[in-house]
Amino acid sequence: MYKLNCIGILTSGGDAPGMNAAIRSVTRAAIFNHIRVKAIYRGYKGLITGEIKEFHTEDVSNIIQRGGTILKTARCQEFTTPEGRKIAYETMVREEIDALVVIGGDGTFTGARIFAQEYNVPIVGLPGTIDNDLCGTDSTIGYDTALNTIVEAVDKIRDTANSHERLFFVEVMGRDAGFLALNSALASGAEAAIIPEEQTNEEQLEELIKNGFRKSKNSSIVIVAEGGGGATALAERMKRDYPTFDARVTILGHLQRGGTPTAYDRIIASRMGVAAIDALLDEQRSVMVGLVHDELVLVPFTKAIKDDKPINKSKIGVLQILSI
Ligand code: F6P
């Protein structure tokens, strides 16, 4: 049995709604199991600079409903270097931190995997990213909230699109993943979704929009995943080829990352936080807690960060049928 008297917790990478619910859950589950908790600020940067504070149950009161992360977050360049990780390890030893719970996305787990290997540190991850691009989990903490935020925004764009009889390209986040784009397109009744997992057939898209306008529609909305030029480039090409389209672009940007987490995100964050402490007590290491068919699972970091999370492409067919 290895020593587990004290854990460190941090959030890293892009923030995601529900991270606070996860911090609360990890902290309370640890204390419930008589394990001390040290909060590390600004992600891996805090491990290097020593920005650390002991957490008690009251430190995580009244945060379950708050967006962002009370621990702050950062993308830490220094931690990608062996020198940076050495300082981080020295901080852990000094602070008597036996294991880490890291909440973040693929960058966070990539760093965790290397650090765990180099210094034999037990680390368990929680998937915290709006992108939903981690393998081995049906959903990541923050994805559901971001999806709902997008749908609410598109509903509003629809009002003005309709009044002006315009075509709107709405760009959503997701780095190299189309989960937010495809599912928000379905939920908001958009004509199409342009996602990185599927080659864009621009002729087909133009045809679809033209037909829509020719028939009953007086406005159209296309959701575009960021990357690959994004919505602006696509709109430019469409305007060049079809000058008659009155096209506009809306980039939703970072508003997608903010806001009160949905009930779903709070629930999975709470369950995953408890599971992270159970996993550490069970001497698991270098694994992410995932959720598959509503059951908690442990996924090795190496698998979680693979780039090939499958997206259900049958949804594209549903979109096409519904956009006639
Ligand atoms: O990974 C989360 C995410 O919001 C991506 O969807 C997006 O590409 C990226 O972070 C933006 O990062 P930043 O806030 O550092 O610009």
Short mmCIF file of C-alpha atoms and ligand atoms in Angstrom, two decimals:
data_model
loop_
_atom_site.label_atom_id
_atom_site.label_comp_id
_atom_site.label_asym_id
_atom_site.label_seq_id
_atom_site.Cartn_x
_atom_site.Cartn_y
_atom_site.Cartn_z
CA MET A 1 0.00 0.00 0.00
CA TYR A 2 1.51 3.32 -1.01
CA LYS A 3 1.26 6.50 1.00
CA LEU A 4 -1.81 8.65 0.27
CA ASN A 5 -1.97 11.27 2.98
CA CYS A 6 -2.26 14.30 0.77
CA ILE A 7 -3.36 15.01 -2.80
CA GLY A 8 -2.85 18.05 -4.98
CA ILE A 9 -5.60 19.28 -7.27
CA LEU A 10 -5.31 21.58 -10.26
CA THR A 11 -7.21 22.73 -13.34
CA SER A 12 -5.28 23.26 -16.55
CA GLY A 13 -5.85 24.24 -20.20
CA GLY A 14 -9.07 25.93 -21.33
CA ASP A 15 -11.58 26.35 -18.51
CA ALA A 16 -14.90 24.54 -18.71
CA PRO A 17 -18.19 24.99 -16.83
CA GLY A 18 -18.39 22.29 -14.18
CA MET A 19 -14.73 22.44 -13.21
CA ASN A 20 -15.72 23.98 -9.89
CA ALA A 21 -18.20 21.18 -9.26
CA ALA A 22 -15.34 18.75 -9.91
CA ILE A 23 -12.99 20.62 -7.54
CA ARG A 24 -15.68 20.50 -4.85
CA SER A 25 -16.25 16.81 -5.36
CA VAL A 26 -12.55 15.81 -5.35
CA THR A 27 -11.92 17.93 -2.24
CA ARG A 28 -14.85 16.58 -0.28
CA ALA A 29 -14.28 12.95 -1.33
CA ALA A 30 -10.64 13.20 -0.29
CA ILE A 31 -11.46 14.73 3.10
CA PHE A 32 -14.20 12.12 3.58
CA ASN A 33 -11.41 9.52 3.18
CA HIS A 34 -9.10 11.38 5.61
CA ILE A 35 -6.81 12.61 2.84
CA ARG A 36 -5.55 16.20 2.94
CA VAL A 37 -6.09 18.41 -0.10
CA LYS A 38 -3.75 21.03 -1.48
CA ALA A 39 -5.14 23.37 -4.11
CA ILE A 40 -2.61 24.23 -6.81
CA TYR A 41 -3.29 27.54 -8.58
CA ARG A 42 -2.92 28.27 -12.32
CA GLY A 43 -2.49 24.68 -13.42
CA TYR A 44 1.01 23.22 -13.71
CA LYS A 45 2.37 26.75 -13.36
CA GLY A 46 1.34 26.70 -9.69
CA LEU A 47 3.34 23.53 -9.15
CA ILE A 48 6.39 25.34 -10.49
CA THR A 49 5.86 28.62 -8.64
CA GLY A 50 4.54 26.97 -5.47
CA GLU A 51 1.17 28.76 -5.49
CA ILE A 52 -0.49 26.24 -3.23
CA LYS A 53 -3.05 26.42 -0.42
CA GLU A 54 -4.52 23.72 1.77
CA PHE A 55 -8.26 23.25 1.14
CA HIS A 56 -10.86 22.35 3.74
CA THR A 57 -14.50 21.49 3.06
CA GLU A 58 -15.60 25.12 3.45
CA ASP A 59 -13.15 26.23 0.72
CA VAL A 60 -15.37 24.52 -1.82
CA SER A 61 -18.71 25.73 -0.44
CA ASN A 62 -20.99 27.63 -2.77
CA ILE A 63 -19.02 26.88 -5.96
CA ILE A 64 -20.99 24.02 -7.56
CA GLN A 65 -23.06 26.51 -9.56
CA ARG A 66 -20.20 28.74 -10.69
CA GLY A 67 -18.60 28.70 -14.15
CA GLY A 68 -14.85 28.98 -14.70
CA THR A 69 -12.45 27.57 -12.13
CA ILE A 70 -11.70 28.96 -8.68
CA LEU A 71 -8.20 27.50 -9.02
CA LYS A 72 -7.55 29.58 -12.17
CA THR A 73 -6.03 27.86 -15.17
CA ALA A 74 -3.17 28.26 -17.60
CA ARG A 75 -1.41 26.58 -20.50
CA CYS A 76 2.06 26.21 -18.99
CA GLN A 77 4.95 26.20 -21.44
CA GLU A 78 7.54 25.56 -18.72
CA PHE A 79 5.95 22.28 -17.72
CA THR A 80 6.62 20.94 -21.22
CA THR A 81 10.36 21.07 -20.42
CA PRO A 82 12.27 18.56 -18.22
CA GLU A 83 13.61 21.49 -16.15
CA GLY A 84 10.09 22.76 -15.45
CA ARG A 85 8.86 19.32 -14.45
CA LYS A 86 11.85 18.86 -12.11
CA ILE A 87 10.88 22.03 -10.23
CA ALA A 88 7.25 20.83 -10.16
CA TYR A 89 8.33 17.54 -8.62
CA GLU A 90 10.46 19.31 -6.02
CA THR A 91 7.42 21.38 -5.07
CA MET A 92 5.38 18.20 -4.61
CA VAL A 93 8.02 16.73 -2.32
CA ARG A 94 8.30 19.96 -0.32
CA GLU A 95 4.51 20.23 0.03
CA GLU A 96 4.24 16.51 0.89
CA ILE A 97 1.80 15.93 -1.96
CA ASP A 98 1.61 12.18 -2.67
CA ALA A 99 -0.64 12.21 -5.74
CA LEU A 100 -2.37 14.57 -8.14
CA VAL A 101 -5.86 14.98 -9.54
CA VAL A 102 -5.68 17.03 -12.73
CA ILE A 103 -8.77 18.44 -14.45
CA GLY A 104 -8.40 19.42 -18.09
CA GLY A 105 -8.13 18.22 -21.66
CA ASP A 106 -5.61 16.52 -23.91
CA GLY A 107 -2.77 18.98 -23.19
CA THR A 108 -3.28 18.48 -19.46
CA PHE A 109 -3.17 14.69 -19.76
CA THR A 110 -0.20 14.74 -22.12
CA GLY A 111 1.78 16.66 -19.48
CA ALA A 112 0.46 14.42 -16.70
CA ARG A 113 1.47 11.25 -18.51
CA ILE A 114 5.07 12.40 -19.01
CA PHE A 115 5.35 13.73 -15.45
CA ALA A 116 3.94 10.51 -13.97
CA GLN A 117 6.41 8.43 -15.94
CA GLU A 118 9.45 10.57 -15.10
CA TYR A 119 8.83 10.83 -11.36
CA ASN A 120 6.60 7.86 -10.62
CA VAL A 121 3.82 10.17 -9.43
CA PRO A 122 0.28 8.74 -9.12
CA ILE A 123 -2.01 10.97 -11.22
CA VAL A 124 -5.70 10.63 -12.02
CA GLY A 125 -7.39 12.94 -14.53
CA LEU A 126 -10.90 14.28 -14.88
CA PRO A 127 -12.02 15.24 -18.40
CA GLY A 128 -12.66 18.99 -18.25
CA THR A 129 -13.07 20.56 -21.67
CA ILE A 130 -15.97 21.95 -23.68
CA ASP A 131 -14.64 20.18 -26.80
CA ASN A 132 -15.70 16.64 -25.79
CA ASP A 133 -12.66 15.40 -27.70
CA LEU A 134 -11.29 12.90 -25.17
CA CYS A 135 -11.54 9.21 -26.02
CA GLY A 136 -13.13 6.76 -23.61
CA THR A 137 -15.81 9.05 -22.25
CA ASP A 138 -19.21 9.82 -23.73
CA SER A 139 -19.05 13.33 -22.37
CA THR A 140 -16.52 15.69 -20.85
CA ILE A 141 -17.26 18.14 -18.04
CA GLY A 142 -18.35 21.42 -19.66
CA TYR A 143 -19.44 20.05 -23.01
CA ASP A 144 -23.17 19.96 -22.21
CA THR A 145 -23.14 23.52 -20.88
CA ALA A 146 -21.27 24.83 -23.92
CA LEU A 147 -23.65 23.01 -26.24
CA ASN A 148 -26.63 24.63 -24.55
CA THR A 149 -24.95 28.04 -24.65
CA ILE A 150 -24.45 27.69 -28.40
CA VAL A 151 -28.05 26.63 -28.98
CA GLU A 152 -29.32 29.61 -26.99
CA ALA A 153 -27.11 31.95 -29.05
CA VAL A 154 -28.17 30.43 -32.36
CA ASP A 155 -31.85 30.78 -31.39
CA LYS A 156 -31.19 34.51 -31.05
CA ILE A 157 -29.26 34.71 -34.31
CA ARG A 158 -32.20 33.00 -35.98
CA ASP A 159 -34.47 35.91 -35.06
CA THR A 160 -32.32 38.46 -36.85
CA ALA A 161 -31.46 36.07 -39.71
CA ASN A 162 -35.16 35.66 -40.31
CA SER A 163 -36.01 39.33 -40.10
CA HIS A 164 -33.31 40.27 -42.63
CA GLU A 165 -33.66 37.13 -44.77
CA ARG A 166 -29.99 36.40 -44.39
CA LEU A 167 -27.62 33.50 -44.45
CA PHE A 168 -25.57 33.16 -41.25
CA PHE A 169 -22.38 31.22 -40.71
CA VAL A 170 -21.93 30.66 -37.00
CA GLU A 171 -18.47 29.57 -35.88
CA VAL A 172 -18.23 27.46 -32.75
CA MET A 173 -15.29 26.15 -30.72
CA GLY A 174 -14.02 22.61 -30.64
CA ARG A 175 -10.45 22.96 -31.84
CA ASP A 176 -10.15 19.90 -34.09
CA ALA A 177 -13.40 18.23 -33.08
CA GLY A 178 -16.91 18.65 -34.48
CA PHE A 179 -19.00 17.53 -31.48
CA LEU A 180 -20.14 21.03 -30.56
CA ALA A 181 -20.78 21.98 -34.19
CA LEU A 182 -22.71 18.89 -35.23
CA ASN A 183 -24.86 18.58 -32.13
CA SER A 184 -25.60 22.30 -31.87
CA ALA A 185 -26.63 22.25 -35.55
CA LEU A 186 -29.10 19.47 -34.82
CA ALA A 187 -30.43 21.12 -31.68
CA SER A 188 -30.83 24.55 -33.24
CA GLY A 189 -32.36 23.42 -36.52
CA ALA A 190 -29.44 24.65 -38.65
CA GLU A 191 -29.19 23.70 -42.32
CA ALA A 192 -25.76 22.15 -42.05
CA ALA A 193 -22.68 21.62 -39.89
CA ILE A 194 -19.17 21.93 -41.20
CA ILE A 195 -16.96 19.67 -39.09
CA PRO A 196 -13.28 18.66 -39.32
CA GLU A 197 -14.17 14.94 -39.30
CA GLU A 198 -15.97 15.26 -42.64
CA GLN A 199 -14.77 16.71 -45.93
CA THR A 200 -16.82 19.82 -46.78
CA ASN A 201 -18.56 19.59 -50.11
CA GLU A 202 -19.05 23.26 -50.88
CA GLU A 203 -21.08 22.67 -54.02
CA GLN A 204 -23.48 20.53 -52.06
CA LEU A 205 -23.67 23.19 -49.37
CA GLU A 206 -24.41 25.92 -51.92
CA GLU A 207 -27.08 23.74 -53.49
CA LEU A 208 -28.67 23.12 -50.12
CA ILE A 209 -28.79 26.80 -49.25
CA LYS A 210 -30.05 27.82 -52.69
CA ASN A 211 -32.80 25.21 -52.59
CA GLY A 212 -33.81 26.31 -49.13
CA PHE A 213 -34.16 29.93 -50.23
CA ARG A 214 -35.97 28.89 -53.41
CA LYS A 215 -38.54 26.93 -51.45
CA SER A 216 -40.01 28.10 -48.20
CA LYS A 217 -37.06 29.49 -46.30
CA ASN A 218 -36.10 33.09 -46.04
CA SER A 219 -33.02 32.54 -43.89
CA SER A 220 -30.39 29.90 -43.32
CA ILE A 221 -27.94 29.01 -40.59
CA VAL A 222 -24.79 26.96 -41.05
CA ILE A 223 -22.71 25.98 -38.01
CA VAL A 224 -18.98 25.85 -38.69
CA ALA A 225 -16.39 24.26 -36.40
CA GLU A 226 -13.34 26.45 -35.83
CA GLY A 227 -10.13 25.53 -37.62
CA GLY A 228 -9.62 24.94 -41.34
CA GLY A 229 -10.21 28.63 -42.09
CA GLY A 230 -13.42 28.70 -40.09
CA ALA A 231 -16.63 30.51 -40.86
CA THR A 232 -15.09 33.69 -42.26
CA ALA A 233 -13.23 31.92 -45.07
CA LEU A 234 -16.25 29.82 -45.94
CA ALA A 235 -18.56 32.85 -46.01
CA GLU A 236 -16.11 34.72 -48.27
CA ARG A 237 -16.10 31.86 -50.76
CA MET A 238 -19.87 31.63 -50.73
CA LYS A 239 -20.27 35.38 -51.22
CA ARG A 240 -17.82 35.30 -54.14
CA ASP A 241 -19.67 32.46 -55.85
CA TYR A 242 -23.16 33.59 -54.90
CA PRO A 243 -23.18 37.38 -54.59
CA THR A 244 -26.94 37.28 -54.16
CA PHE A 245 -26.63 35.62 -50.74
CA ASP A 246 -26.80 38.22 -47.99
CA ALA A 247 -24.33 36.41 -45.74
CA ARG A 248 -23.07 37.28 -42.27
CA VAL A 249 -20.62 35.62 -39.90
CA THR A 250 -20.91 35.28 -36.13
CA ILE A 251 -17.99 33.88 -34.17
CA LEU A 252 -19.29 32.84 -30.78
CA GLY A 253 -15.79 32.65 -29.28
CA HIS A 254 -15.10 32.48 -25.58
CA LEU A 255 -18.66 33.10 -24.45
CA GLN A 256 -19.04 29.36 -25.11
CA ARG A 257 -16.68 28.62 -22.23
CA GLY A 258 -18.49 30.63 -19.58
CA GLY A 259 -21.67 30.42 -17.59
CA THR A 260 -23.42 28.35 -14.99
CA PRO A 261 -22.90 24.62 -15.56
CA THR A 262 -25.95 22.60 -16.51
CA ALA A 263 -27.33 19.98 -14.14
CA TYR A 264 -25.77 17.30 -16.33
CA ASP A 265 -22.28 18.78 -16.07
CA ARG A 266 -22.62 19.22 -12.30
CA ILE A 267 -23.75 15.61 -11.92
CA ILE A 268 -20.95 14.08 -13.98
CA ALA A 269 -18.36 16.34 -12.33
CA SER A 270 -19.58 15.28 -8.88
CA ARG A 271 -19.53 11.58 -9.76
CA MET A 272 -16.16 11.76 -11.49
CA GLY A 273 -14.56 13.61 -8.56
CA VAL A 274 -15.52 10.87 -6.12
CA ALA A 275 -14.33 8.25 -8.63
CA ALA A 276 -10.93 9.98 -8.90
CA ILE A 277 -10.32 9.56 -5.17
CA ASP A 278 -11.56 5.95 -5.28
CA ALA A 279 -9.14 5.31 -8.16
CA LEU A 280 -6.18 6.74 -6.21
CA LEU A 281 -7.12 4.69 -3.14
CA ASP A 282 -7.22 1.69 -5.45
CA GLU A 283 -3.63 2.51 -6.53
CA GLN A 284 -4.65 3.38 -10.07
CA ARG A 285 -2.39 5.81 -11.89
CA SER A 286 -2.15 7.63 -15.22
CA VAL A 287 -5.83 7.14 -15.90
CA MET A 288 -8.70 9.46 -16.73
CA VAL A 289 -12.14 8.93 -15.21
CA GLY A 290 -14.64 8.57 -18.05
CA LEU A 291 -18.34 7.93 -18.34
CA VAL A 292 -19.66 5.31 -20.74
CA HIS A 293 -23.40 4.56 -20.86
CA ASP A 294 -23.73 6.31 -17.51
CA GLU A 295 -21.13 4.01 -15.88
CA LEU A 296 -17.83 5.36 -14.59
CA VAL A 297 -14.75 3.86 -16.23
CA LEU A 298 -10.98 4.36 -16.00
CA VAL A 299 -9.19 5.11 -19.24
CA PRO A 300 -5.39 5.17 -19.59
CA PHE A 301 -4.10 8.66 -20.46
CA THR A 302 -2.51 7.23 -23.62
CA LYS A 303 -5.95 6.16 -24.86
CA ALA A 304 -7.82 9.27 -23.69
CA ILE A 305 -5.58 11.63 -25.68
CA LYS A 306 -5.66 9.74 -28.96
CA ASP A 307 -6.99 11.92 -31.79
CA ASP A 308 -9.58 9.54 -33.08
CA LYS A 309 -12.68 9.94 -30.92
CA PRO A 310 -15.45 8.77 -33.23
CA ILE A 311 -18.24 11.18 -34.04
CA ASN A 312 -21.60 9.74 -34.97
CA LYS A 313 -21.81 10.69 -38.63
CA SER A 314 -25.37 9.38 -38.99
CA LYS A 315 -26.35 12.73 -37.46
CA ILE A 316 -25.19 14.45 -40.64
CA GLY A 317 -27.83 12.44 -42.52
CA VAL A 318 -30.49 13.53 -40.01
CA LEU A 319 -29.47 17.17 -40.52
CA GLN A 320 -29.74 16.77 -44.29
CA ILE A 321 -33.19 15.25 -44.09
CA LEU A 322 -34.45 17.91 -41.73
CA SER A 323 -33.07 20.83 -43.72
CA ILE A 324 -35.24 20.36 -46.83
O1 F6P B 1 -9.94 23.34 -25.69
C1 F6P B 1 -10.90 24.25 -25.35
C2 F6P B 1 -10.90 25.41 -26.29
O2 F6P B 1 -11.96 26.27 -25.91
C3 F6P B 1 -10.99 25.10 -27.78
O3 F6P B 1 -12.28 24.80 -28.20
C4 F6P B 1 -10.40 26.32 -28.39
O4 F6P B 1 -9.85 26.04 -29.64
C5 F6P B 1 -9.33 26.70 -27.42
O5 F6P B 1 -9.70 26.16 -26.18
C6 F6P B 1 -9.11 28.18 -27.29
O6 F6P B 1 -8.06 28.40 -26.42
P1 F6P B 1 -7.67 29.81 -25.80
O7 F6P B 1 -8.71 30.17 -24.79
O8 F6P B 1 -6.34 29.58 -25.17
O9 F6P B 1 -7.66 30.78 -26.93
#
